[in-house]
Amino acid sequence: MYILVINAGSSSLKFQLVNQDTRALVDKGLCEKVGLDGSFLQYGIGDAEKTIDIPLPNHHAAIQAVLNAMLSTDGGSVESLDQIVAVGHRVVHGGEYFSGSVVITDDVINRIEECVPLAPLHNPAGLMGIRACIDLMPNALQVAVFDTAFHQTMPKKAFMYPLPYEFYENLSVRRYGFHGTSHRYVSERAAAYLNKNPDELKLITCHLGNGGSITAIDGGRSVDTSMGLTPLEGLMMGTRSGSIDPAILPFVMKAEGLTAEEVESIMNRKSGLLGISGLSSDLRDVLAAAADGNERAQLALEMFAYAVKGYIGRYTFILGGVDAVVMTAGIGERSADMRALIFEGLEGVGMVLDSELNATGRGEREISAEGSPVRILVIPTDEEGVIVSDVLAILQR
Ligand code: ADP
């Protein structure tokens, strides 16, 4: 029997199929350009990987294509859809309704629908994925795992914005935070690595990918996080500005005659590493250009590290001290150069990086120097793994 994990983005759909008993990965893949021209499906593991061009007008078609590929006589991974006992869906926004993963019912679907205004690109895609799976696999248990759920433990002083209180009451304007499955997973792995109970630890987890967020975790509970009402707040990211003076918006709108949608799009798609370097949102390109002497690329790197350092400092104070800082996601796991920039000069506050350990090694590991008062860990994230664990926990209830 198998568990299917579905991660539906606005124009993509990723999936993984795992064995329910061994948790071994049986199949994985993605549909790109869903709803657009040139859509294709990629699936299979290792040498068996295949790519097929196929029209995917919507997420229903994408899921149908994934299931057909799994069932195909030509090396398909399942014989019958009845072998899929449960489907775990990543859902970006659960608002204040969900503080954990849940079995999807009509009521849950209505609540996810209610959160669409808070995540207008992501939640509709998630809902389409859920509806398609219910339609195509009516006997499988459907489970929703929310990006926002882990952060529901934040105290009110951390999640409220200092705006008129009615914005919260009438419009649900507050900090929600994202990447919750990743922050939760790496914090649990960090506790295991340090051989401690999560209850006894104060951690700062840095999820640095194309999107990035940092979370303060006290005793296993998220107490603050850098993303807010939307994933635009906080760190400078690949194409997102992160936090800026909010008065810049009306200023540039008036000066350049831009609409609200246009400035929102600029802050989401044309800012961050891309906006400053003028070259790329991909850290590898920016690192290469900086090494060639490109000054704007160098500035982008320094600004990125500066933003991360600032949040590590802020959360060290908010937590009243920290046991370990955890680095994860594409940049956090793989860029020794960026990690070195982030921790440069932090020896005086007890965060001592070992440059040799930082530059070498793979997988879960410690990169702080022996005796460093604050430990620094690299923990590869596994958001799909969390979804499988949550589905298994619900199946065993
Ligand atoms: P997403 O948020 O899309 O899941 P990832 O977690 O895959 O993103 O992170 C993507 C980022 O990680 C990109 O900026 C990419 O340049 C960076 N990255 C990946 N591998 C490396 C590497 N070896 N060195 C430096 N940066 C890397």
mmCIF file of C-alpha atoms in Angstrom, residues 62-292:
data_model
loop_
_atom_site.group_PDB
_atom_site.id
_atom_site.type_symbol
_atom_site.label_atom_id
_atom_site.label_comp_id
_atom_site.label_asym_id
_atom_site.label_seq_id
_atom_site.Cartn_x
_atom_site.Cartn_y
_atom_site.Cartn_z
ATOM 1 C CA ALA A 62 -2.222 17.257 -13.967
ATOM 2 C CA ILE A 63 -3.292 14.796 -11.266
ATOM 3 C CA GLN A 64 -4.959 12.584 -13.859
ATOM 4 C CA ALA A 65 -1.679 12.581 -15.848
ATOM 5 C CA VAL A 66 0.316 11.683 -12.705
ATOM 6 C CA LEU A 67 -2.036 8.811 -11.879
ATOM 7 C CA ASN A 68 -1.980 7.536 -15.479
ATOM 8 C CA ALA A 69 1.825 7.561 -15.406
ATOM 9 C CA MET A 70 1.819 5.602 -12.143
ATOM 10 C CA LEU A 71 -0.593 3.051 -13.616
ATOM 11 C CA SER A 72 1.122 2.756 -16.995
ATOM 12 C CA THR A 73 1.976 -0.769 -18.120
ATOM 13 C CA ASP A 74 5.355 0.564 -19.202
ATOM 14 C CA GLY A 75 7.068 0.514 -15.791
ATOM 15 C CA GLY A 76 4.266 2.168 -13.795
ATOM 16 C CA SER A 77 4.678 2.180 -10.029
ATOM 17 C CA VAL A 78 1.205 0.939 -8.956
ATOM 18 C CA GLU A 79 -1.184 -1.685 -10.296
ATOM 19 C CA SER A 80 -4.379 -0.090 -9.084
ATOM 20 C CA LEU A 81 -5.318 3.232 -7.502
ATOM 21 C CA ASP A 82 -6.835 1.239 -4.629
ATOM 22 C CA GLN A 83 -3.246 0.660 -3.490
ATOM 23 C CA ILE A 84 -3.031 4.377 -2.604
ATOM 24 C CA VAL A 85 -4.509 4.441 0.896
ATOM 25 C CA ALA A 86 -3.983 8.114 1.608
ATOM 26 C CA VAL A 87 -3.019 11.380 -0.054
ATOM 27 C CA GLY A 88 -1.205 14.129 1.857
ATOM 28 C CA HIS A 89 -1.718 17.618 0.424
ATOM 29 C CA ARG A 90 0.493 20.585 1.139
ATOM 30 C CA VAL A 91 -1.773 23.577 1.716
ATOM 31 C CA VAL A 92 -0.105 26.964 2.025
ATOM 32 C CA HIS A 93 -2.602 28.925 4.121
ATOM 33 C CA GLY A 94 -4.742 27.573 6.927
ATOM 34 C CA GLY A 95 -5.379 30.963 8.553
ATOM 35 C CA GLU A 96 -6.200 30.690 12.251
ATOM 36 C CA TYR A 97 -8.231 27.536 11.707
ATOM 37 C CA PHE A 98 -5.526 24.898 11.701
ATOM 38 C CA SER A 99 -2.661 24.330 14.131
ATOM 39 C CA GLY A 100 -1.935 20.826 12.846
ATOM 40 C CA SER A 101 -2.615 18.443 9.979
ATOM 41 C CA VAL A 102 -6.207 17.267 9.487
ATOM 42 C CA VAL A 103 -8.340 14.798 7.552
ATOM 43 C CA ILE A 104 -10.009 16.724 4.736
ATOM 44 C CA THR A 105 -13.776 17.028 5.113
ATOM 45 C CA ASP A 106 -16.258 19.404 3.458
ATOM 46 C CA ASP A 107 -15.802 21.712 6.428
ATOM 47 C CA VAL A 108 -11.995 21.720 5.985
ATOM 48 C CA ILE A 109 -12.422 22.507 2.280
ATOM 49 C CA ASN A 110 -14.682 25.442 3.168
ATOM 50 C CA ARG A 111 -12.084 26.791 5.618
ATOM 51 C CA ILE A 112 -9.278 26.502 3.040
ATOM 52 C CA GLU A 113 -11.588 28.333 0.650
ATOM 53 C CA GLU A 114 -12.087 31.078 3.253
ATOM 54 C CA CYS A 115 -8.298 31.541 3.349
ATOM 55 C CA VAL A 116 -8.051 32.127 -0.437
ATOM 56 C CA PRO A 117 -7.896 35.944 -0.047
ATOM 57 C CA LEU A 118 -4.841 35.443 2.202
ATOM 58 C CA ALA A 119 -3.029 33.256 -0.383
ATOM 59 C CA PRO A 120 -4.658 34.032 -3.739
ATOM 60 C CA LEU A 121 -2.063 32.194 -5.847
ATOM 61 C CA HIS A 122 -1.495 29.152 -3.658
ATOM 62 C CA ASN A 123 -4.723 28.100 -1.961
ATOM 63 C CA PRO A 124 -6.793 27.812 -5.165
ATOM 64 C CA ALA A 125 -4.124 25.471 -6.606
ATOM 65 C CA GLY A 126 -4.149 23.426 -3.403
ATOM 66 C CA LEU A 127 -7.944 23.191 -3.520
ATOM 67 C CA MET A 128 -7.917 22.074 -7.139
ATOM 68 C CA GLY A 129 -5.444 19.343 -6.224
ATOM 69 C CA ILE A 130 -7.607 18.218 -3.298
ATOM 70 C CA ARG A 131 -10.817 18.156 -5.346
ATOM 71 C CA ALA A 132 -9.140 16.247 -8.190
ATOM 72 C CA CYS A 133 -7.811 13.600 -5.761
ATOM 73 C CA ILE A 134 -11.200 13.179 -4.075
ATOM 74 C CA ASP A 135 -12.736 12.781 -7.499
ATOM 75 C CA LEU A 136 -10.151 10.310 -8.831
ATOM 76 C CA MET A 137 -9.450 8.405 -5.589
ATOM 77 C CA PRO A 138 -12.717 8.510 -3.632
ATOM 78 C CA ASN A 139 -11.616 5.711 -1.295
ATOM 79 C CA ALA A 140 -8.290 7.233 -0.221
ATOM 80 C CA LEU A 141 -7.996 9.250 2.995
ATOM 81 C CA GLN A 142 -7.187 12.870 2.129
ATOM 82 C CA VAL A 143 -5.044 14.833 4.601
ATOM 83 C CA ALA A 144 -4.137 18.555 4.572
ATOM 84 C CA VAL A 145 -0.764 19.710 5.932
ATOM 85 C CA PHE A 146 -0.525 23.496 6.316
ATOM 86 C CA ASP A 147 2.530 25.765 5.944
ATOM 87 C CA THR A 148 1.051 28.081 8.542
ATOM 88 C CA ALA A 149 0.096 25.487 11.204
ATOM 89 C CA PHE A 150 3.404 25.289 13.105
ATOM 90 C CA HIS A 151 3.359 29.052 13.717
ATOM 91 C CA GLN A 152 -0.069 29.096 15.358
ATOM 92 C CA THR A 153 1.708 28.953 18.752
ATOM 93 C CA MET A 154 3.087 32.498 18.348
ATOM 94 C CA PRO A 155 1.970 34.825 21.134
ATOM 95 C CA LYS A 156 -0.324 37.672 20.194
ATOM 96 C CA LYS A 157 2.369 40.314 20.781
ATOM 97 C CA ALA A 158 4.415 38.594 18.036
ATOM 98 C CA PHE A 159 1.659 38.006 15.507
ATOM 99 C CA MET A 160 -0.190 41.326 15.699
ATOM 100 C CA TYR A 161 0.753 44.324 13.555
ATOM 101 C CA PRO A 162 0.524 47.757 15.171
ATOM 102 C CA LEU A 163 -2.364 48.796 12.932
ATOM 103 C CA PRO A 164 -5.982 49.623 13.831
ATOM 104 C CA TYR A 165 -7.279 46.566 15.720
ATOM 105 C CA GLU A 166 -10.224 46.286 13.313
ATOM 106 C CA PHE A 167 -7.839 45.221 10.527
ATOM 107 C CA TYR A 168 -7.277 42.045 12.540
ATOM 108 C CA GLU A 169 -10.915 41.571 13.518
ATOM 109 C CA ASN A 170 -12.459 42.327 10.139
ATOM 110 C CA LEU A 171 -9.755 41.393 7.646
ATOM 111 C CA SER A 172 -7.688 38.774 9.552
ATOM 112 C CA VAL A 173 -4.584 40.940 9.090
ATOM 113 C CA ARG A 174 -1.892 39.387 11.304
ATOM 114 C CA ARG A 175 1.393 37.502 10.998
ATOM 115 C CA TYR A 176 0.835 33.857 10.002
ATOM 116 C CA GLY A 177 4.289 32.719 8.921
ATOM 117 C CA PHE A 178 5.145 30.043 6.345
ATOM 118 C CA HIS A 179 7.564 27.127 5.728
ATOM 119 C CA GLY A 180 6.094 25.706 8.950
ATOM 120 C CA THR A 181 6.644 22.069 7.984
ATOM 121 C CA SER A 182 10.306 22.798 7.287
ATOM 122 C CA HIS A 183 10.920 24.761 10.507
ATOM 123 C CA ARG A 184 9.165 22.044 12.502
ATOM 124 C CA TYR A 185 11.094 19.212 10.844
ATOM 125 C CA VAL A 186 14.582 20.748 11.152
ATOM 126 C CA SER A 187 13.936 21.767 14.762
ATOM 127 C CA GLU A 188 12.968 18.173 15.627
ATOM 128 C CA ARG A 189 16.008 16.795 13.788
ATOM 129 C CA ALA A 190 18.243 19.365 15.523
ATOM 130 C CA ALA A 191 16.985 18.219 18.932
ATOM 131 C CA ALA A 192 17.714 14.603 17.971
ATOM 132 C CA TYR A 193 21.171 15.578 16.696
ATOM 133 C CA LEU A 194 21.942 17.415 19.942
ATOM 134 C CA ASN A 195 20.540 14.488 21.906
ATOM 135 C CA LYS A 196 18.113 16.771 23.724
ATOM 136 C CA ASN A 197 14.403 16.886 24.243
ATOM 137 C CA PRO A 198 12.849 19.684 22.079
ATOM 138 C CA ASP A 199 11.280 21.062 25.316
ATOM 139 C CA GLU A 200 14.715 22.000 26.631
ATOM 140 C CA LEU A 201 15.962 23.875 23.568
ATOM 141 C CA LYS A 202 15.922 27.405 22.229
ATOM 142 C CA LEU A 203 16.516 27.279 18.471
ATOM 143 C CA ILE A 204 16.684 29.664 15.535
ATOM 144 C CA THR A 205 15.887 27.879 12.271
ATOM 145 C CA CYS A 206 16.907 29.558 8.997
ATOM 146 C CA HIS A 207 15.084 28.230 5.903
ATOM 147 C CA LEU A 208 16.977 29.894 3.050
ATOM 148 C CA GLY A 209 15.793 28.832 -0.412
ATOM 149 C CA ASN A 210 14.291 30.914 -3.219
ATOM 150 C CA GLY A 211 11.919 32.026 -0.503
ATOM 151 C CA GLY A 212 13.379 32.399 2.950
ATOM 152 C CA SER A 213 12.178 32.666 6.513
ATOM 153 C CA ILE A 214 13.646 32.469 9.996
ATOM 154 C CA THR A 215 11.833 31.158 13.069
ATOM 155 C CA ALA A 216 12.451 31.469 16.806
ATOM 156 C CA ILE A 217 11.537 28.167 18.500
ATOM 157 C CA ASP A 218 11.264 27.900 22.268
ATOM 158 C CA GLY A 219 10.728 24.434 23.714
ATOM 159 C CA GLY A 220 9.548 23.049 20.371
ATOM 160 C CA ARG A 221 7.042 25.862 19.758
ATOM 161 C CA SER A 222 7.306 28.623 17.160
ATOM 162 C CA VAL A 223 7.285 31.939 19.048
ATOM 163 C CA ASP A 224 8.101 34.274 16.164
ATOM 164 C CA THR A 225 8.840 34.048 12.464
ATOM 165 C CA SER A 226 9.986 36.466 9.794
ATOM 166 C CA MET A 227 7.259 35.951 7.180
ATOM 167 C CA GLY A 228 3.976 37.660 7.902
ATOM 168 C CA LEU A 229 0.474 37.984 6.495
ATOM 169 C CA THR A 230 2.093 36.890 3.229
ATOM 170 C CA PRO A 231 5.452 35.305 2.311
ATOM 171 C CA LEU A 232 6.716 38.748 1.248
ATOM 172 C CA GLU A 233 7.720 39.947 4.713
ATOM 173 C CA GLY A 234 11.065 39.409 6.389
ATOM 174 C CA LEU A 235 14.290 38.436 4.654
ATOM 175 C CA MET A 236 15.564 39.605 1.312
ATOM 176 C CA MET A 237 14.928 36.612 -0.993
ATOM 177 C CA GLY A 238 15.616 35.481 -4.586
ATOM 178 C CA THR A 239 13.085 37.845 -6.175
ATOM 179 C CA ARG A 240 11.235 39.194 -3.102
ATOM 180 C CA SER A 241 12.184 42.353 -1.270
ATOM 181 C CA GLY A 242 11.304 41.174 2.218
ATOM 182 C CA SER A 243 10.604 43.940 4.744
ATOM 183 C CA ILE A 244 10.943 47.515 3.536
ATOM 184 C CA ASP A 245 9.636 50.880 4.716
ATOM 185 C CA PRO A 246 5.911 50.586 3.859
ATOM 186 C CA ALA A 247 5.869 54.258 2.821
ATOM 187 C CA ILE A 248 8.060 53.327 -0.175
ATOM 188 C CA LEU A 249 4.961 51.841 -1.810
ATOM 189 C CA PRO A 250 2.826 54.981 -2.141
ATOM 190 C CA PHE A 251 6.022 56.925 -2.881
ATOM 191 C CA VAL A 252 6.974 54.845 -5.950
ATOM 192 C CA MET A 253 3.343 54.451 -7.000
ATOM 193 C CA LYS A 254 3.001 58.227 -7.231
ATOM 194 C CA ALA A 255 6.461 58.842 -8.685
ATOM 195 C CA GLU A 256 6.196 56.158 -11.380
ATOM 196 C CA GLY A 257 2.405 56.084 -11.879
ATOM 197 C CA LEU A 258 2.197 52.424 -10.830
ATOM 198 C CA THR A 259 -0.868 50.546 -9.621
ATOM 199 C CA ALA A 260 -0.968 48.565 -6.361
ATOM 200 C CA GLU A 261 -0.791 45.319 -8.377
ATOM 201 C CA GLU A 262 2.274 46.554 -10.248
ATOM 202 C CA VAL A 263 4.261 47.452 -7.122
ATOM 203 C CA GLU A 264 3.178 44.199 -5.468
ATOM 204 C CA SER A 265 4.467 42.310 -8.489
ATOM 205 C CA ILE A 266 7.756 44.256 -8.457
ATOM 206 C CA MET A 267 8.275 43.472 -4.757
ATOM 207 C CA ASN A 268 7.501 39.790 -5.339
ATOM 208 C CA ARG A 269 9.168 39.127 -8.673
ATOM 209 C CA LYS A 270 11.768 41.789 -9.471
ATOM 210 C CA SER A 271 13.394 42.565 -6.138
ATOM 211 C CA GLY A 272 15.716 40.699 -3.758
ATOM 212 C CA LEU A 273 18.916 39.168 -5.193
ATOM 213 C CA LEU A 274 17.572 39.750 -8.718
ATOM 214 C CA GLY A 275 16.638 43.391 -8.138
ATOM 215 C CA ILE A 276 19.951 44.351 -6.550
ATOM 216 C CA SER A 277 22.307 42.309 -8.753
ATOM 217 C CA GLY A 278 20.312 42.993 -11.929
ATOM 218 C CA LEU A 279 21.466 39.529 -13.000
ATOM 219 C CA SER A 280 19.711 36.601 -11.374
ATOM 220 C CA SER A 281 17.607 35.424 -8.461
ATOM 221 C CA ASP A 282 19.769 32.308 -8.192
ATOM 222 C CA LEU A 283 22.420 32.610 -5.518
ATOM 223 C CA ARG A 284 24.903 30.537 -7.543
ATOM 224 C CA ASP A 285 24.827 33.091 -10.381
ATOM 225 C CA VAL A 286 25.175 35.982 -7.959
ATOM 226 C CA LEU A 287 28.119 34.309 -6.188
ATOM 227 C CA ALA A 288 29.838 33.674 -9.543
ATOM 228 C CA ALA A 289 29.322 37.278 -10.692
ATOM 229 C CA ALA A 290 30.614 38.646 -7.376
ATOM 230 C CA ALA A 291 33.703 36.449 -7.706
ATOM 231 C CA ASP A 292 34.249 38.067 -11.129
#
